[in-house]
XYZ file of C-alpha atoms in Angstrom:
358
model
C -25.669 -3.937 -12.329
C -23.220 -6.314 -13.985
C -19.873 -4.727 -14.799
C -16.668 -6.281 -16.089
C -13.132 -5.129 -15.325
C -10.403 -6.995 -17.205
C -12.878 -9.824 -17.747
C -13.690 -10.076 -14.012
C -17.234 -9.406 -12.866
C -17.347 -6.642 -10.272
C -19.854 -4.731 -8.184
C -19.680 -1.183 -6.826
C -20.069 -0.386 -3.114
C -20.337 3.025 -1.489
C -17.109 4.435 -0.105
C -18.715 5.837 3.046
C -20.364 2.504 3.808
C -17.106 0.645 3.223
C -15.256 2.988 5.583
C -17.867 2.688 8.348
C -17.973 -1.079 7.976
C -14.179 -1.328 8.123
C -14.047 0.674 11.353
C -16.786 -1.459 12.870
C -15.011 -4.638 11.798
C -11.708 -3.599 13.354
C -13.511 -2.611 16.549
C -15.204 -6.026 16.641
C -11.772 -7.641 16.293
C -10.635 -5.867 19.457
C -8.968 -2.740 18.114
C -9.427 0.515 20.023
C -11.514 3.301 18.402
C -8.345 5.190 17.420
C -6.698 2.067 16.014
C -9.866 1.212 14.118
C -9.907 4.652 12.486
C -6.264 4.389 11.455
C -6.575 0.837 10.135
C -9.779 1.620 8.238
C -8.260 4.777 6.744
C -5.312 2.775 5.404
C -7.619 0.201 3.816
C -9.696 2.953 2.237
C -6.604 4.437 0.624
C -6.091 1.053 -1.006
C -9.728 0.808 -2.092
C -9.822 4.300 -3.546
C -6.411 4.506 -5.211
C -5.438 0.945 -6.203
C -6.532 -1.536 -8.823
C -8.892 -3.999 -7.086
C -6.718 -6.883 -8.237
C -3.939 -5.640 -5.990
C -6.122 -6.538 -3.009
C -5.060 -3.587 -0.860
C -8.514 -2.382 0.163
C -11.470 -3.442 2.283
C -11.293 -6.950 0.820
C -8.330 -7.421 3.183
C -10.634 -7.469 6.225
C -11.114 -11.272 6.367
C -7.328 -11.683 6.257
C -6.989 -9.286 9.202
C -9.488 -11.323 11.191
C -7.543 -14.499 10.455
C -4.277 -12.876 11.543
C -5.814 -11.511 14.728
C -7.237 -14.901 15.655
C -3.935 -16.653 14.987
C -2.033 -14.108 17.085
C -0.039 -12.700 14.150
C -1.613 -9.275 14.810
C -2.265 -7.973 18.316
C -5.139 -5.481 18.606
C -4.595 -2.704 21.141
C -0.885 -3.517 21.289
C 1.193 -1.234 23.529
C 3.604 0.492 21.150
C 6.899 1.420 22.764
C 8.147 4.694 21.237
C 11.717 5.571 22.144
C 13.283 8.817 20.910
C 16.957 8.026 20.346
C 18.273 11.414 19.174
C 17.281 14.858 18.011
C 15.998 13.435 14.727
C 15.569 9.697 15.320
C 13.304 7.284 17.124
C 12.558 3.567 17.253
C 9.122 2.039 17.698
C 8.602 -1.471 19.021
C 5.189 -2.236 17.570
C 4.535 -5.380 19.641
C 2.822 -7.019 16.652
C 0.361 -4.181 16.137
C -1.351 -3.814 12.786
C 1.206 -2.295 10.428
C -1.191 0.522 9.597
C -1.462 1.471 13.271
C 2.298 1.309 13.846
C 3.209 3.264 10.710
C 0.624 5.971 11.373
C 2.051 6.474 14.848
C 5.618 6.385 13.539
C 4.955 9.031 10.901
C 3.406 11.250 13.557
C 6.622 10.955 15.576
C 8.742 11.569 12.458
C 6.777 14.729 11.661
C 7.245 16.069 15.197
C 10.975 15.413 14.962
C 11.154 17.076 11.551
C 9.465 20.209 12.814
C 12.010 20.509 15.612
C 15.133 19.238 13.844
C 14.410 19.528 10.135
C 14.290 15.779 9.599
C 12.692 12.904 11.450
C 13.584 9.257 10.831
C 11.694 6.567 12.724
C 12.340 2.839 12.545
C 9.621 0.315 13.400
C 10.202 -3.303 14.383
C 7.990 -6.238 15.382
C 5.307 -4.886 13.085
C 3.019 -6.556 10.547
C 1.820 -6.109 6.967
C 1.805 -2.399 6.127
C -0.492 -2.055 3.116
C -0.292 0.968 0.828
C 2.955 2.739 1.737
C 1.937 6.057 0.177
C -0.872 6.349 2.723
C 1.689 7.167 5.414
C 3.878 9.307 3.145
C 0.807 11.434 2.394
C 0.365 12.040 6.112
C 3.446 14.222 5.792
C 2.620 15.882 2.462
C -0.825 16.816 3.810
C 1.012 18.802 6.492
C 3.404 20.551 4.113
C 6.267 18.106 4.705
C 7.910 15.520 2.482
C 7.199 11.932 3.486
C 9.224 8.823 2.658
C 8.162 5.332 3.737
C 9.910 1.994 3.257
C 8.893 -1.471 4.416
C 10.028 -5.027 3.944
C 7.700 -7.967 3.391
C 7.625 -11.726 3.028
C 10.020 -13.237 0.469
C 8.600 -13.291 -3.071
C 11.552 -12.209 -5.252
C 14.492 -14.444 -6.101
C 18.002 -13.014 -6.268
C 18.948 -12.092 -9.821
C 20.073 -15.358 -11.391
C 18.499 -17.439 -8.619
C 15.259 -19.411 -8.342
C 14.016 -19.372 -4.739
C 12.431 -16.265 -3.218
C 14.625 -14.556 -0.626
C 13.412 -10.936 -0.434
C 10.000 -9.313 -0.475
C 8.550 -6.828 -2.913
C 9.658 -4.344 -0.231
C 7.648 -1.326 -1.404
C 8.525 2.302 -0.850
C 6.683 5.568 -1.257
C 7.367 9.291 -1.440
C 4.829 12.108 -1.229
C 5.489 15.823 -1.672
C 3.083 18.776 -1.438
C 2.072 20.686 -4.555
C -0.256 23.502 -5.553
C -2.484 20.900 -7.237
C -5.416 19.289 -5.395
C -3.176 16.212 -5.144
C 0.413 15.660 -3.984
C 3.097 14.129 -6.156
C 3.161 10.518 -5.003
C 5.422 7.587 -5.771
C 4.133 4.225 -4.553
C 5.959 1.219 -5.911
C 6.988 -2.314 -5.138
C 10.247 -3.689 -6.469
C 8.570 -6.391 -8.540
C 7.061 -5.924 -11.992
C 3.706 -6.943 -10.557
C 2.343 -8.767 -7.531
C 0.629 -12.084 -6.872
C -2.654 -10.222 -6.430
C -2.641 -9.123 -10.060
C -1.616 -12.619 -11.147
C -4.724 -13.970 -9.365
C -6.813 -11.211 -10.967
C -5.715 -12.273 -14.440
C -6.446 -15.896 -13.555
C -9.986 -14.915 -12.496
C -10.488 -13.095 -15.780
C -9.126 -15.995 -17.827
C -6.294 -13.869 -19.141
C -2.618 -14.557 -19.680
C 0.013 -12.486 -17.887
C 3.018 -10.661 -19.335
C 6.139 -12.820 -19.318
C 8.064 -10.398 -17.111
C 5.726 -10.831 -14.132
C 6.727 -14.177 -12.623
C 9.174 -17.045 -12.828
C 8.008 -20.634 -12.502
C 9.425 -22.749 -9.651
C 11.987 -23.944 -12.213
C 13.075 -20.368 -12.916
C 11.414 -19.953 -16.322
C 9.263 -17.082 -17.526
C 5.613 -17.860 -18.171
C 2.437 -16.210 -19.404
C 0.284 -18.771 -17.563
C -1.253 -17.085 -14.506
C -1.938 -20.453 -12.871
C 1.703 -21.488 -13.085
C 2.752 -18.041 -11.943
C 1.000 -18.350 -8.592
C 3.424 -21.071 -7.563
C 6.532 -19.208 -8.702
C 8.483 -16.124 -7.721
C 7.884 -12.526 -8.727
C 10.051 -11.009 -11.431
C 11.978 -7.989 -10.087
C 11.171 -4.600 -11.589
C 13.747 -3.858 -14.271
C 15.470 -7.185 -13.703
C 18.602 -6.804 -11.557
C 17.632 -3.225 -10.635
C 14.433 -4.258 -8.863
C 16.200 -7.104 -7.102
C 18.918 -4.712 -5.891
C 16.351 -2.180 -4.669
C 14.468 -4.905 -2.776
C 17.672 -5.947 -1.012
C 18.530 -2.355 -0.117
C 15.052 -1.676 1.278
C 15.399 -4.784 3.435
C 18.759 -3.445 4.651
C 17.244 -0.099 5.772
C 14.070 -1.587 7.247
C 14.303 -5.087 8.695
C 18.056 -5.134 9.252
C 18.353 -1.549 10.508
C 15.404 -1.641 12.903
C 16.081 -5.046 14.448
C 13.027 -6.604 12.765
C 12.977 -9.747 10.661
C 14.457 -9.618 7.180
C 14.764 -11.812 4.128
C 13.413 -15.266 4.903
C 12.485 -14.411 8.509
C 10.183 -11.446 7.847
C 7.029 -13.537 7.353
C 6.281 -16.969 8.745
C 3.304 -19.302 8.797
C 2.282 -18.110 12.267
C 4.186 -14.851 12.754
C 5.308 -11.599 11.156
C 8.194 -9.384 12.204
C 8.084 -6.591 9.655
C 10.365 -3.551 9.680
C 9.447 -0.061 8.468
C 11.421 3.132 8.068
C 9.417 6.364 7.900
C 11.033 9.730 7.246
C 9.698 13.282 7.264
C 11.527 16.323 5.885
C 10.727 19.905 6.852
C 10.801 21.803 3.567
C 11.234 25.130 5.369
C 14.747 23.972 6.345
C 15.654 23.858 2.648
C 14.053 26.288 0.155
C 10.918 27.094 2.152
C 7.452 25.632 1.550
C 6.116 28.496 -0.609
C 9.164 28.461 -2.861
C 9.158 24.668 -3.001
C 5.548 24.486 -4.154
C 6.261 27.061 -6.880
C 9.299 25.106 -8.032
C 7.309 21.853 -8.085
C 4.715 23.691 -10.173
C 7.462 24.601 -12.670
C 8.587 20.965 -12.757
C 5.011 19.786 -13.376
C 4.614 22.295 -16.219
C 7.827 21.092 -17.839
C 6.705 17.474 -17.662
C 3.270 18.312 -19.049
C 4.897 20.308 -21.836
C 6.491 17.204 -23.284
C 5.582 16.447 -26.881
C 3.282 13.414 -26.909
C 3.874 10.258 -28.887
C 1.223 9.143 -31.336
C -1.919 7.768 -29.686
C -1.262 9.327 -26.260
C -3.674 12.025 -25.119
C -1.878 13.312 -22.022
C 0.999 12.833 -19.617
C 0.136 11.850 -16.048
C 2.232 12.965 -13.087
C 3.007 10.489 -10.275
C -0.065 10.291 -8.046
C -2.335 12.240 -10.406
C -4.096 9.236 -11.912
C -4.716 7.793 -8.443
C -6.239 11.082 -7.297
C -8.646 11.093 -10.255
C -9.440 7.443 -9.576
C -10.262 8.379 -5.983
C -12.676 11.108 -7.078
C -14.393 8.724 -9.479
C -14.802 6.031 -6.843
C -16.075 8.463 -4.234
C -18.804 9.326 -6.724
C -19.582 5.957 -8.329
C -18.426 3.411 -5.759
C -15.507 1.100 -5.022
C -15.123 -1.901 -7.353
C -15.056 -5.338 -5.721
C -15.154 -8.729 -7.384
C -17.825 -11.180 -6.292
C -15.409 -13.256 -4.234
C -14.506 -10.150 -2.217
C -18.182 -9.318 -1.701
C -18.870 -12.839 -0.418
C -15.890 -12.579 1.906
C -17.193 -9.348 3.408
C -20.658 -10.852 3.854
C -19.187 -13.849 5.663
C -17.114 -11.520 7.830
C -20.183 -9.481 8.739
C -22.033 -12.635 9.739
C -19.112 -13.897 11.807
C -18.607 -10.591 13.631
C -22.354 -9.866 13.831
C -22.058 -6.624 11.901
C -24.629 -4.817 9.776
C -24.215 -5.930 6.172
C -27.200 -4.069 4.747
C -24.828 -2.006 2.571
C -24.087 -5.221 0.673
C -27.751 -6.119 0.116
C -28.770 -6.652 -3.475
C -25.224 -7.413 -4.597
C -25.144 -10.913 -6.069
């Protein structure tokens, strides 16, 4: 059935089918069964929680195949995990998929946190990470606090400059609550991303003037011009400063690439920093959850401005979006559907779950 989202025609696909297909696709690319599960789980977090224009879900699969074939990503890479202290470790990812490396790193960080109260794990020689909150929620699901930072290819210019020198360098925090969902922060340090610029271009819509700068350093509402420019930092100089600082604690700290060297035409050397905190070493998990409940109640008790029906907590809207998509399907635009069909044909995978979608 035809459905429009922001002027873009979309189709709905079943979440279970998308997950199974993603695992099969990663396996066909040469990933081990465990790696395939981790990589597919990360993509599904993007499909279930994100706007489809952000491109963080199963529509990424053709890009993964391209990166595997070009040698940017190494399936079944031998990760070298080296514990360097009572609360620290470094992981040499050997060009593994970022989702595989970060999942492993958070597991190490959680083990360290349980023994030392905090675990901080740096990852180098990694690749594109995807949705950072996916790995932070690994910790919150286990009653810990998770923090995840990563650098990325340069897309933001220094404040007052024109050329891109730092990435959107997203970061995420997840904490357990008594709600069905954790409190989750998942943010890049740009006002928006190129994915949403492309989405607006597909829908024939203009973009807000604080999304991108043209190659000449001017603001624009033209999505087509915006694709060739740099991303506007979130909050102006604040977002630029945060992007630089995330690069300093990921790429620079771990020994990975940073700034202009993080992404290249035929390589990636991405750095991550994942941290887990054992709440029992502070106020105790039971007390913490009660105190978070009090915080949530205070936020929800805010008087609403005219025209607003409710206040959303960080991560709450994404949880509701997940429930809706589990029931009604994941939205994909027609270009994404065609890409998945082509991928299925190339990897000789069952694409019957995409039948009837035109």
